[in-house]
Amino acid sequence: MNLETDRDIQKFFENTNISNVIALKRMKYGITNKVYKVITSDNNYLLKEYVGKYNKRCKKDLLDHCLKQNINVPVEITKQKINNRLFYLYEFIDGYHKKKLKINDICLLVKTVSLLDKKVSIKDYQNDNIFAKVNYYVRYLKEIATYKINKKTIYELITKYESLDFSNLNFYLVHGDLSSQNMLWKNHTLYLIDFDEAIVATQEYEVISSVIKLCFHYNDFDIQLAKELLKEYENQMNLSIQNLKCMWEFYILKVILEKIALYQMGKIDLSDPRQKKDGWEKWYNLLNDLNLTQVLFE
């Protein structure tokens, strides 16, 4: 990116007294928000422009907790809003993403997650929890008059969602997006990045979402890696199989119901090839793959 063409970013650097910027390089990750590597003559930084929404309170509270727990996370240097554009500047972590986790990586990841999640009262986060988010989409789908996809399928999904029992689960502040893209590895050290999906959920939700994000690639599912992850999570965090199975169904239903609701709202186009790659039908097949569920939770 040519810095000279963006006066708002120029103003941001002037305000932060960073005058020796050599180049901005757009990072591959950051679909909604814009992320750049800032190269200067004596240091590198990460610049993030927030375009989409994120939960400021959950993100701040969880990052504060991570620092107390000595978890490696991005260090925020400054933030500013310029002409209604919100910029954050972080220290740059010179790490890399791993496509495949080895057993030592799995052990370190699980140990980190066991310290990462912060137990909270859901009453303190009434509108900032994953269940409120899904319930919003469920209410919307119940109230619409015309359906773009089979109404019977939608109500089948809603009925399955409403039959889930969350009464025995505790609530935590969780990262919510522990994919390989949000893990940086440097000299056998794990850094967790991008806390924009931080939300109140359950530890089982954090576990299942991380397993699916690391193992489900739309055209295939890495069963062996998933089993190794789940086994280590069970051993280190003492989580019950029953609660993990409940969150398995919940997480997949959340993805499907959100995709369908956003499609009904006209916010996403499911005929777009990029959307079809991760279409709700693939998640529906994953939900109904009883053989896979049995293998994972036997």
PDB file of C-alpha atoms in Angstrom:
ATOM      1  CA  MET A   1       0.000   0.000   0.000  1.00  0.00           C
ATOM      2  CA  ASN A   2       1.196   3.521  -0.816  1.00  0.00           C
ATOM      3  CA  LEU A   3       1.085   5.463   2.446  1.00  0.00           C
ATOM      4  CA  GLU A   4       0.925   8.769   0.601  1.00  0.00           C
ATOM      5  CA  THR A   5      -2.549   7.945  -0.760  1.00  0.00           C
ATOM      6  CA  ASP A   6      -4.186   7.531   2.670  1.00  0.00           C
ATOM      7  CA  ARG A   7      -4.182  10.777   4.631  1.00  0.00           C
ATOM      8  CA  ASP A   8      -5.998   9.262   7.620  1.00  0.00           C
ATOM      9  CA  ILE A   9      -3.247   6.701   8.153  1.00  0.00           C
ATOM     10  CA  GLN A  10      -0.652   9.429   7.668  1.00  0.00           C
ATOM     11  CA  LYS A  11      -2.408  11.417  10.393  1.00  0.00           C
ATOM     12  CA  PHE A  12      -2.463   8.344  12.644  1.00  0.00           C
ATOM     13  CA  PHE A  13       1.309   7.924  12.381  1.00  0.00           C
ATOM     14  CA  GLU A  14       1.887  11.627  12.933  1.00  0.00           C
ATOM     15  CA  ASN A  15      -0.167  11.442  16.138  1.00  0.00           C
ATOM     16  CA  THR A  16       1.802   8.428  17.357  1.00  0.00           C
ATOM     17  CA  ASN A  17       5.162  10.032  16.536  1.00  0.00           C
ATOM     18  CA  ILE A  18       6.081   7.269  14.075  1.00  0.00           C
ATOM     19  CA  SER A  19       7.614   9.235  11.228  1.00  0.00           C
ATOM     20  CA  ASN A  20      10.038   6.718   9.747  1.00  0.00           C
ATOM     21  CA  VAL A  21       7.528   4.399   8.027  1.00  0.00           C
ATOM     22  CA  ILE A  22       9.105   2.688   5.028  1.00  0.00           C
ATOM     23  CA  ALA A  23       6.153   0.584   3.857  1.00  0.00           C
ATOM     24  CA  LEU A  24       2.734  -0.905   4.710  1.00  0.00           C
ATOM     25  CA  LYS A  25       2.112  -4.485   3.627  1.00  0.00           C
ATOM     26  CA  ARG A  26      -1.449  -5.840   3.677  1.00  0.00           C
ATOM     27  CA  MET A  27      -1.595  -9.127   5.599  1.00  0.00           C
ATOM     28  CA  LYS A  28      -3.403 -12.166   4.172  1.00  0.00           C
ATOM     29  CA  TYR A  29      -5.606 -12.580   7.234  1.00  0.00           C
ATOM     30  CA  GLY A  30      -8.222 -10.038   8.143  1.00  0.00           C
ATOM     31  CA  ILE A  31     -11.243 -10.609   5.888  1.00  0.00           C
ATOM     32  CA  THR A  32     -13.535  -7.954   7.372  1.00  0.00           C
ATOM     33  CA  ASN A  33     -10.965  -5.700   9.016  1.00  0.00           C
ATOM     34  CA  LYS A  34      -7.827  -4.431   7.315  1.00  0.00           C
ATOM     35  CA  VAL A  35      -4.501  -5.597   8.764  1.00  0.00           C
ATOM     36  CA  TYR A  36      -1.081  -4.249   7.757  1.00  0.00           C
ATOM     37  CA  LYS A  37       2.514  -4.923   8.659  1.00  0.00           C
ATOM     38  CA  VAL A  38       4.148  -1.559   9.300  1.00  0.00           C
ATOM     39  CA  ILE A  39       7.816  -1.544   8.365  1.00  0.00           C
ATOM     40  CA  THR A  40       9.933   1.265   9.813  1.00  0.00           C
ATOM     41  CA  SER A  41      13.667   1.919   9.806  1.00  0.00           C
ATOM     42  CA  ASP A  42      14.089   0.609  13.371  1.00  0.00           C
ATOM     43  CA  ASN A  43      11.017  -1.505  14.215  1.00  0.00           C
ATOM     44  CA  ASN A  44       7.953  -3.287  12.835  1.00  0.00           C
ATOM     45  CA  TYR A  45       4.333  -2.935  13.974  1.00  0.00           C
ATOM     46  CA  LEU A  46       0.898  -4.316  13.186  1.00  0.00           C
ATOM     47  CA  LEU A  47      -1.760  -1.808  12.147  1.00  0.00           C
ATOM     48  CA  LYS A  48      -5.393  -2.863  12.225  1.00  0.00           C
ATOM     49  CA  GLU A  49      -8.313  -0.851  10.904  1.00  0.00           C
ATOM     50  CA  TYR A  50     -11.630  -2.016  12.289  1.00  0.00           C
ATOM     51  CA  VAL A  51     -14.344  -2.012   9.644  1.00  0.00           C
ATOM     52  CA  GLY A  52     -16.693  -4.602  11.160  1.00  0.00           C
ATOM     53  CA  LYS A  53     -18.160  -4.765  14.654  1.00  0.00           C
ATOM     54  CA  TYR A  54     -16.508  -6.478  17.583  1.00  0.00           C
ATOM     55  CA  ASN A  55     -17.244  -6.805  21.306  1.00  0.00           C
ATOM     56  CA  LYS A  56     -15.015  -4.198  22.921  1.00  0.00           C
ATOM     57  CA  ARG A  57     -15.833  -5.173  26.506  1.00  0.00           C
ATOM     58  CA  CYS A  58     -15.253  -8.900  26.094  1.00  0.00           C
ATOM     59  CA  LYS A  59     -12.051  -8.307  24.144  1.00  0.00           C
ATOM     60  CA  LYS A  60     -10.627  -5.911  26.744  1.00  0.00           C
ATOM     61  CA  ASP A  61     -11.604  -8.074  29.740  1.00  0.00           C
ATOM     62  CA  LEU A  62     -10.132 -11.223  28.216  1.00  0.00           C
ATOM     63  CA  LEU A  63      -6.898  -9.550  27.105  1.00  0.00           C
ATOM     64  CA  ASP A  64      -6.465  -8.113  30.622  1.00  0.00           C
ATOM     65  CA  HIS A  65      -6.965 -11.621  32.016  1.00  0.00           C
ATOM     66  CA  CYS A  66      -4.395 -13.044  29.566  1.00  0.00           C
ATOM     67  CA  LEU A  67      -1.762 -10.567  30.685  1.00  0.00           C
ATOM     68  CA  LYS A  68      -2.338 -11.562  34.320  1.00  0.00           C
ATOM     69  CA  GLN A  69      -1.969 -15.221  33.326  1.00  0.00           C
ATOM     70  CA  ASN A  70       1.238 -14.543  31.359  1.00  0.00           C
ATOM     71  CA  ILE A  71      -0.353 -15.725  28.110  1.00  0.00           C
ATOM     72  CA  ASN A  72       1.424 -14.407  25.025  1.00  0.00           C
ATOM     73  CA  VAL A  73      -0.908 -11.962  23.264  1.00  0.00           C
ATOM     74  CA  PRO A  74      -0.420  -8.857  21.074  1.00  0.00           C
ATOM     75  CA  VAL A  75       0.654  -5.774  23.029  1.00  0.00           C
ATOM     76  CA  GLU A  76      -1.463  -2.747  22.156  1.00  0.00           C
ATOM     77  CA  ILE A  77       0.573   0.414  21.690  1.00  0.00           C
ATOM     78  CA  THR A  78      -2.156   2.912  20.893  1.00  0.00           C
ATOM     79  CA  LYS A  79      -5.572   3.353  19.263  1.00  0.00           C
ATOM     80  CA  GLN A  80      -7.220   6.318  17.590  1.00  0.00           C
ATOM     81  CA  LYS A  81     -10.316   7.210  15.620  1.00  0.00           C
ATOM     82  CA  ILE A  82      -9.668   9.476  12.646  1.00  0.00           C
ATOM     83  CA  ASN A  83     -12.573  10.614  10.433  1.00  0.00           C
ATOM     84  CA  ASN A  84     -14.719   7.761  11.844  1.00  0.00           C
ATOM     85  CA  ARG A  85     -12.010   5.197  11.031  1.00  0.00           C
ATOM     86  CA  LEU A  86     -10.782   3.201  14.015  1.00  0.00           C
ATOM     87  CA  PHE A  87      -7.092   2.242  14.056  1.00  0.00           C
ATOM     88  CA  TYR A  88      -5.189   0.049  16.516  1.00  0.00           C
ATOM     89  CA  LEU A  89      -1.405  -0.252  16.573  1.00  0.00           C
ATOM     90  CA  TYR A  90       0.215  -3.372  18.055  1.00  0.00           C
ATOM     91  CA  GLU A  91       3.708  -4.719  18.496  1.00  0.00           C
ATOM     92  CA  PHE A  92       4.524  -7.003  15.561  1.00  0.00           C
ATOM     93  CA  ILE A  93       4.951 -10.699  16.412  1.00  0.00           C
ATOM     94  CA  ASP A  94       7.437 -12.261  14.014  1.00  0.00           C
ATOM     95  CA  GLY A  95       5.956 -15.759  14.145  1.00  0.00           C
ATOM     96  CA  TYR A  96       4.411 -18.210  11.716  1.00  0.00           C
ATOM     97  CA  HIS A  97       1.221 -20.275  11.361  1.00  0.00           C
ATOM     98  CA  LYS A  98       1.323 -24.075  11.537  1.00  0.00           C
ATOM     99  CA  LYS A  99      -0.829 -26.042   9.133  1.00  0.00           C
ATOM    100  CA  LYS A 100      -0.474 -29.233  11.181  1.00  0.00           C
ATOM    101  CA  LEU A 101      -0.094 -29.454  14.956  1.00  0.00           C
ATOM    102  CA  LYS A 102       2.221 -32.029  16.504  1.00  0.00           C
ATOM    103  CA  ILE A 103       1.662 -33.608  19.910  1.00  0.00           C
ATOM    104  CA  ASN A 104       3.866 -31.045  21.703  1.00  0.00           C
ATOM    105  CA  ASP A 105       1.945 -28.241  19.994  1.00  0.00           C
ATOM    106  CA  ILE A 106      -1.358 -29.768  21.097  1.00  0.00           C
ATOM    107  CA  CYS A 107      -0.204 -30.022  24.717  1.00  0.00           C
ATOM    108  CA  LEU A 108       0.922 -26.378  24.721  1.00  0.00           C
ATOM    109  CA  LEU A 109      -2.290 -25.197  23.068  1.00  0.00           C
ATOM    110  CA  VAL A 110      -4.502 -27.012  25.579  1.00  0.00           C
ATOM    111  CA  LYS A 111      -2.428 -25.769  28.523  1.00  0.00           C
ATOM    112  CA  THR A 112      -2.797 -22.221  27.186  1.00  0.00           C
ATOM    113  CA  VAL A 113      -6.567 -22.553  26.725  1.00  0.00           C
ATOM    114  CA  SER A 114      -6.932 -23.911  30.272  1.00  0.00           C
ATOM    115  CA  LEU A 115      -5.431 -20.620  31.512  1.00  0.00           C
ATOM    116  CA  LEU A 116      -7.025 -18.429  28.854  1.00  0.00           C
ATOM    117  CA  ASP A 117     -10.714 -18.760  29.616  1.00  0.00           C
ATOM    118  CA  LYS A 118     -11.995 -16.634  32.509  1.00  0.00           C
ATOM    119  CA  LYS A 119     -14.981 -17.823  34.549  1.00  0.00           C
ATOM    120  CA  VAL A 120     -17.726 -15.175  34.744  1.00  0.00           C
ATOM    121  CA  SER A 121     -21.393 -14.738  35.591  1.00  0.00           C
ATOM    122  CA  ILE A 122     -23.591 -14.662  32.495  1.00  0.00           C
ATOM    123  CA  LYS A 123     -25.754 -12.056  34.285  1.00  0.00           C
ATOM    124  CA  ASP A 124     -22.872  -9.591  33.957  1.00  0.00           C
ATOM    125  CA  TYR A 125     -22.760 -10.135  30.168  1.00  0.00           C
ATOM    126  CA  GLN A 126     -26.463 -10.415  29.309  1.00  0.00           C
ATOM    127  CA  ASN A 127     -26.104  -9.136  25.746  1.00  0.00           C
ATOM    128  CA  ASP A 128     -22.514 -10.265  25.218  1.00  0.00           C
ATOM    129  CA  ASN A 129     -22.906 -14.031  25.290  1.00  0.00           C
ATOM    130  CA  ILE A 130     -23.061 -16.569  22.481  1.00  0.00           C
ATOM    131  CA  PHE A 131     -26.531 -17.773  23.429  1.00  0.00           C
ATOM    132  CA  ALA A 132     -28.057 -14.284  23.108  1.00  0.00           C
ATOM    133  CA  LYS A 133     -26.470 -14.043  19.657  1.00  0.00           C
ATOM    134  CA  VAL A 134     -27.924 -17.348  18.443  1.00  0.00           C
ATOM    135  CA  ASN A 135     -31.319 -16.641  20.032  1.00  0.00           C
ATOM    136  CA  TYR A 136     -31.481 -13.413  18.020  1.00  0.00           C
ATOM    137  CA  TYR A 137     -31.140 -15.354  14.762  1.00  0.00           C
ATOM    138  CA  VAL A 138     -33.656 -17.975  15.909  1.00  0.00           C
ATOM    139  CA  ARG A 139     -36.257 -15.300  16.721  1.00  0.00           C
ATOM    140  CA  TYR A 140     -35.668 -13.675  13.346  1.00  0.00           C
ATOM    141  CA  LEU A 141     -36.126 -16.955  11.447  1.00  0.00           C
ATOM    142  CA  LYS A 142     -39.355 -17.678  13.322  1.00  0.00           C
ATOM    143  CA  GLU A 143     -40.847 -14.305  12.415  1.00  0.00           C
ATOM    144  CA  ILE A 144     -40.104 -13.994   8.692  1.00  0.00           C
ATOM    145  CA  ALA A 145     -42.909 -14.537   6.212  1.00  0.00           C
ATOM    146  CA  THR A 146     -41.041 -15.799   3.139  1.00  0.00           C
ATOM    147  CA  TYR A 147     -38.242 -18.330   3.233  1.00  0.00           C
ATOM    148  CA  LYS A 148     -35.449 -18.536   0.663  1.00  0.00           C
ATOM    149  CA  ILE A 149     -34.696 -22.137   1.618  1.00  0.00           C
ATOM    150  CA  ASN A 150     -36.865 -25.028   2.800  1.00  0.00           C
ATOM    151  CA  LYS A 151     -38.932 -23.897   5.815  1.00  0.00           C
ATOM    152  CA  LYS A 152     -39.140 -27.458   7.126  1.00  0.00           C
ATOM    153  CA  THR A 153     -35.346 -27.677   7.282  1.00  0.00           C
ATOM    154  CA  ILE A 154     -35.117 -24.382   9.155  1.00  0.00           C
ATOM    155  CA  TYR A 155     -37.639 -25.499  11.785  1.00  0.00           C
ATOM    156  CA  GLU A 156     -35.891 -28.858  12.084  1.00  0.00           C
ATOM    157  CA  LEU A 157     -32.700 -26.976  12.968  1.00  0.00           C
ATOM    158  CA  ILE A 158     -34.485 -24.635  15.383  1.00  0.00           C
ATOM    159  CA  THR A 159     -36.162 -27.558  17.154  1.00  0.00           C
ATOM    160  CA  LYS A 160     -32.821 -29.328  17.529  1.00  0.00           C
ATOM    161  CA  TYR A 161     -31.254 -26.154  18.889  1.00  0.00           C
ATOM    162  CA  GLU A 162     -34.044 -25.557  21.413  1.00  0.00           C
ATOM    163  CA  SER A 163     -33.764 -29.134  22.687  1.00  0.00           C
ATOM    164  CA  LEU A 164     -30.150 -28.661  23.834  1.00  0.00           C
ATOM    165  CA  ASP A 165     -29.613 -28.616  27.609  1.00  0.00           C
ATOM    166  CA  PHE A 166     -27.166 -26.006  28.934  1.00  0.00           C
ATOM    167  CA  SER A 167     -28.168 -26.286  32.603  1.00  0.00           C
ATOM    168  CA  ASN A 168     -24.984 -28.078  33.727  1.00  0.00           C
ATOM    169  CA  LEU A 169     -22.556 -25.721  32.010  1.00  0.00           C
ATOM    170  CA  ASN A 170     -20.495 -22.886  33.484  1.00  0.00           C
ATOM    171  CA  PHE A 171     -19.783 -19.656  31.656  1.00  0.00           C
ATOM    172  CA  TYR A 172     -16.454 -18.139  30.692  1.00  0.00           C
ATOM    173  CA  LEU A 173     -14.954 -15.344  28.663  1.00  0.00           C
ATOM    174  CA  VAL A 174     -13.486 -17.199  25.675  1.00  0.00           C
ATOM    175  CA  HIS A 175     -11.410 -16.325  22.627  1.00  0.00           C
ATOM    176  CA  GLY A 176     -14.000 -17.878  20.309  1.00  0.00           C
ATOM    177  CA  ASP A 177     -11.834 -18.115  17.179  1.00  0.00           C
ATOM    178  CA  LEU A 178      -8.863 -20.388  17.897  1.00  0.00           C
ATOM    179  CA  SER A 179      -8.038 -21.226  14.294  1.00  0.00           C
ATOM    180  CA  SER A 180      -4.549 -21.810  12.928  1.00  0.00           C
ATOM    181  CA  GLN A 181      -4.625 -18.240  11.573  1.00  0.00           C
ATOM    182  CA  ASN A 182      -4.992 -16.898  15.107  1.00  0.00           C
ATOM    183  CA  MET A 183      -2.059 -18.861  16.511  1.00  0.00           C
ATOM    184  CA  LEU A 184       1.489 -17.674  15.926  1.00  0.00           C
ATOM    185  CA  TRP A 185       4.459 -19.882  16.750  1.00  0.00           C
ATOM    186  CA  LYS A 186       7.918 -18.519  17.482  1.00  0.00           C
ATOM    187  CA  ASN A 187      10.786 -20.551  18.945  1.00  0.00           C
ATOM    188  CA  HIS A 188       8.395 -23.159  20.415  1.00  0.00           C
ATOM    189  CA  THR A 189       6.344 -20.356  21.980  1.00  0.00           C
ATOM    190  CA  LEU A 190       2.634 -19.930  21.248  1.00  0.00           C
ATOM    191  CA  TYR A 191       1.091 -16.490  20.753  1.00  0.00           C
ATOM    192  CA  LEU A 192      -2.688 -16.078  20.520  1.00  0.00           C
ATOM    193  CA  ILE A 193      -3.852 -13.207  18.325  1.00  0.00           C
ATOM    194  CA  ASP A 194      -7.079 -11.588  17.062  1.00  0.00           C
ATOM    195  CA  PHE A 195      -9.446 -11.430  20.044  1.00  0.00           C
ATOM    196  CA  ASP A 196     -12.228  -9.805  17.999  1.00  0.00           C
ATOM    197  CA  GLU A 197     -14.536 -12.825  18.491  1.00  0.00           C
ATOM    198  CA  ALA A 198     -14.127 -12.815  22.286  1.00  0.00           C
ATOM    199  CA  ILE A 199     -17.464 -13.577  23.905  1.00  0.00           C
ATOM    200  CA  VAL A 200     -19.080 -15.245  26.914  1.00  0.00           C
ATOM    201  CA  ALA A 201     -19.723 -18.924  26.263  1.00  0.00           C
ATOM    202  CA  THR A 202     -18.521 -22.151  27.904  1.00  0.00           C
ATOM    203  CA  GLN A 203     -15.131 -23.820  27.999  1.00  0.00           C
ATOM    204  CA  GLU A 204     -16.662 -26.674  26.017  1.00  0.00           C
ATOM    205  CA  TYR A 205     -17.621 -24.135  23.341  1.00  0.00           C
ATOM    206  CA  GLU A 206     -14.019 -22.908  23.187  1.00  0.00           C
ATOM    207  CA  VAL A 207     -12.787 -26.500  22.890  1.00  0.00           C
ATOM    208  CA  ILE A 208     -15.248 -27.581  20.205  1.00  0.00           C
ATOM    209  CA  SER A 209     -14.858 -24.404  18.147  1.00  0.00           C
ATOM    210  CA  SER A 210     -11.066 -24.809  18.177  1.00  0.00           C
ATOM    211  CA  VAL A 211     -11.301 -28.492  17.203  1.00  0.00           C
ATOM    212  CA  ILE A 212     -13.625 -27.737  14.300  1.00  0.00           C
ATOM    213  CA  LYS A 213     -11.601 -24.742  13.097  1.00  0.00           C
ATOM    214  CA  LEU A 214      -8.403 -26.788  13.159  1.00  0.00           C
ATOM    215  CA  CYS A 215      -9.853 -29.982  11.672  1.00  0.00           C
ATOM    216  CA  PHE A 216     -12.817 -29.132   9.411  1.00  0.00           C
ATOM    217  CA  HIS A 217     -11.779 -27.922   5.971  1.00  0.00           C
ATOM    218  CA  TYR A 218     -15.209 -28.124   4.278  1.00  0.00           C
ATOM    219  CA  ASN A 219     -14.165 -30.938   1.954  1.00  0.00           C
ATOM    220  CA  ASP A 220     -12.663 -33.160   4.636  1.00  0.00           C
ATOM    221  CA  PHE A 221     -12.358 -33.596   8.403  1.00  0.00           C
ATOM    222  CA  ASP A 222      -9.066 -34.532  10.093  1.00  0.00           C
ATOM    223  CA  ILE A 223     -10.431 -37.179  12.467  1.00  0.00           C
ATOM    224  CA  GLN A 224      -7.048 -38.160  13.900  1.00  0.00           C
ATOM    225  CA  LEU A 225      -6.111 -34.598  14.858  1.00  0.00           C
ATOM    226  CA  ALA A 226      -9.579 -34.009  16.305  1.00  0.00           C
ATOM    227  CA  LYS A 227      -9.313 -37.113  18.507  1.00  0.00           C
ATOM    228  CA  GLU A 228      -5.858 -36.085  19.743  1.00  0.00           C
ATOM    229  CA  LEU A 229      -7.099 -32.583  20.577  1.00  0.00           C
ATOM    230  CA  LEU A 230     -10.204 -33.815  22.381  1.00  0.00           C
ATOM    231  CA  LYS A 231      -8.232 -36.386  24.364  1.00  0.00           C
ATOM    232  CA  GLU A 232      -5.770 -33.737  25.553  1.00  0.00           C
ATOM    233  CA  TYR A 233      -8.566 -31.304  26.409  1.00  0.00           C
ATOM    234  CA  GLU A 234     -10.338 -34.001  28.435  1.00  0.00           C
ATOM    235  CA  ASN A 235      -7.126 -34.901  30.285  1.00  0.00           C
ATOM    236  CA  GLN A 236      -5.972 -31.369  31.102  1.00  0.00           C
ATOM    237  CA  MET A 237      -9.316 -29.618  31.636  1.00  0.00           C
ATOM    238  CA  ASN A 238     -11.446 -32.429  33.063  1.00  0.00           C
ATOM    239  CA  LEU A 239     -14.371 -31.808  30.689  1.00  0.00           C
ATOM    240  CA  SER A 240     -17.231 -34.265  30.371  1.00  0.00           C
ATOM    241  CA  ILE A 241     -17.985 -36.058  27.113  1.00  0.00           C
ATOM    242  CA  GLN A 242     -21.689 -35.244  27.491  1.00  0.00           C
ATOM    243  CA  ASN A 243     -21.029 -31.490  27.677  1.00  0.00           C
ATOM    244  CA  LEU A 244     -18.605 -31.636  24.763  1.00  0.00           C
ATOM    245  CA  LYS A 245     -21.197 -33.446  22.621  1.00  0.00           C
ATOM    246  CA  CYS A 246     -23.770 -30.805  23.553  1.00  0.00           C
ATOM    247  CA  MET A 247     -21.421 -28.025  22.455  1.00  0.00           C
ATOM    248  CA  TRP A 248     -20.554 -29.936  19.281  1.00  0.00           C
ATOM    249  CA  GLU A 249     -24.201 -29.749  18.201  1.00  0.00           C
ATOM    250  CA  PHE A 250     -24.572 -26.200  19.500  1.00  0.00           C
ATOM    251  CA  TYR A 251     -21.562 -24.847  17.613  1.00  0.00           C
ATOM    252  CA  ILE A 252     -22.566 -26.392  14.291  1.00  0.00           C
ATOM    253  CA  LEU A 253     -26.185 -25.260  14.717  1.00  0.00           C
ATOM    254  CA  LYS A 254     -24.935 -21.751  15.535  1.00  0.00           C
ATOM    255  CA  VAL A 255     -22.997 -21.610  12.270  1.00  0.00           C
ATOM    256  CA  ILE A 256     -25.905 -22.938  10.195  1.00  0.00           C
ATOM    257  CA  LEU A 257     -28.597 -20.724  11.749  1.00  0.00           C
ATOM    258  CA  GLU A 258     -26.395 -17.634  11.451  1.00  0.00           C
ATOM    259  CA  LYS A 259     -25.625 -18.328   7.783  1.00  0.00           C
ATOM    260  CA  ILE A 260     -29.286 -18.910   6.935  1.00  0.00           C
ATOM    261  CA  ALA A 261     -30.430 -15.820   8.859  1.00  0.00           C
ATOM    262  CA  LEU A 262     -27.829 -13.575   7.197  1.00  0.00           C
ATOM    263  CA  TYR A 263     -28.860 -14.997   3.819  1.00  0.00           C
ATOM    264  CA  GLN A 264     -32.506 -14.207   4.577  1.00  0.00           C
ATOM    265  CA  MET A 265     -31.480 -10.672   5.605  1.00  0.00           C
ATOM    266  CA  GLY A 266     -29.630 -10.204   2.314  1.00  0.00           C
ATOM    267  CA  LYS A 267     -26.296  -9.698   4.112  1.00  0.00           C
ATOM    268  CA  ILE A 268     -24.584 -12.653   2.432  1.00  0.00           C
ATOM    269  CA  ASP A 269     -25.064 -14.267  -0.968  1.00  0.00           C
ATOM    270  CA  LEU A 270     -24.997 -18.054  -0.709  1.00  0.00           C
ATOM    271  CA  SER A 271     -24.713 -18.332  -4.501  1.00  0.00           C
ATOM    272  CA  ASP A 272     -21.340 -16.562  -4.359  1.00  0.00           C
ATOM    273  CA  PRO A 273     -18.577 -19.153  -4.987  1.00  0.00           C
ATOM    274  CA  ARG A 274     -16.688 -17.920  -1.899  1.00  0.00           C
ATOM    275  CA  GLN A 275     -19.778 -18.469   0.263  1.00  0.00           C
ATOM    276  CA  LYS A 276     -20.595 -21.831  -1.342  1.00  0.00           C
ATOM    277  CA  LYS A 277     -17.171 -23.131  -0.310  1.00  0.00           C
ATOM    278  CA  ASP A 278     -18.320 -22.735   3.294  1.00  0.00           C
ATOM    279  CA  GLY A 279     -22.060 -23.142   2.646  1.00  0.00           C
ATOM    280  CA  TRP A 280     -24.568 -24.106   5.306  1.00  0.00           C
ATOM    281  CA  GLU A 281     -25.220 -27.450   3.582  1.00  0.00           C
ATOM    282  CA  LYS A 282     -21.673 -28.645   4.389  1.00  0.00           C
ATOM    283  CA  TRP A 283     -22.236 -27.775   8.018  1.00  0.00           C
ATOM    284  CA  TYR A 284     -25.609 -29.523   7.906  1.00  0.00           C
ATOM    285  CA  ASN A 285     -23.887 -32.690   6.673  1.00  0.00           C
ATOM    286  CA  LEU A 286     -21.331 -32.376   9.473  1.00  0.00           C
ATOM    287  CA  LEU A 287     -24.135 -32.050  12.023  1.00  0.00           C
ATOM    288  CA  ASN A 288     -25.805 -35.219  10.782  1.00  0.00           C
ATOM    289  CA  ASP A 289     -22.644 -37.307  10.422  1.00  0.00           C
ATOM    290  CA  LEU A 290     -23.449 -39.723  13.252  1.00  0.00           C
ATOM    291  CA  ASN A 291     -20.489 -41.963  12.443  1.00  0.00           C
ATOM    292  CA  LEU A 292     -18.074 -39.075  12.932  1.00  0.00           C
ATOM    293  CA  THR A 293     -19.767 -38.062  16.182  1.00  0.00           C
ATOM    294  CA  GLN A 294     -19.527 -41.594  17.505  1.00  0.00           C
ATOM    295  CA  VAL A 295     -15.831 -41.855  16.632  1.00  0.00           C
ATOM    296  CA  LEU A 296     -14.995 -38.510  18.265  1.00  0.00           C
ATOM    297  CA  PHE A 297     -16.970 -39.025  21.465  1.00  0.00           C
ATOM    298  CA  GLU A 298     -16.767 -42.784  21.995  1.00  0.00           C
TER     299      GLU A 298
END
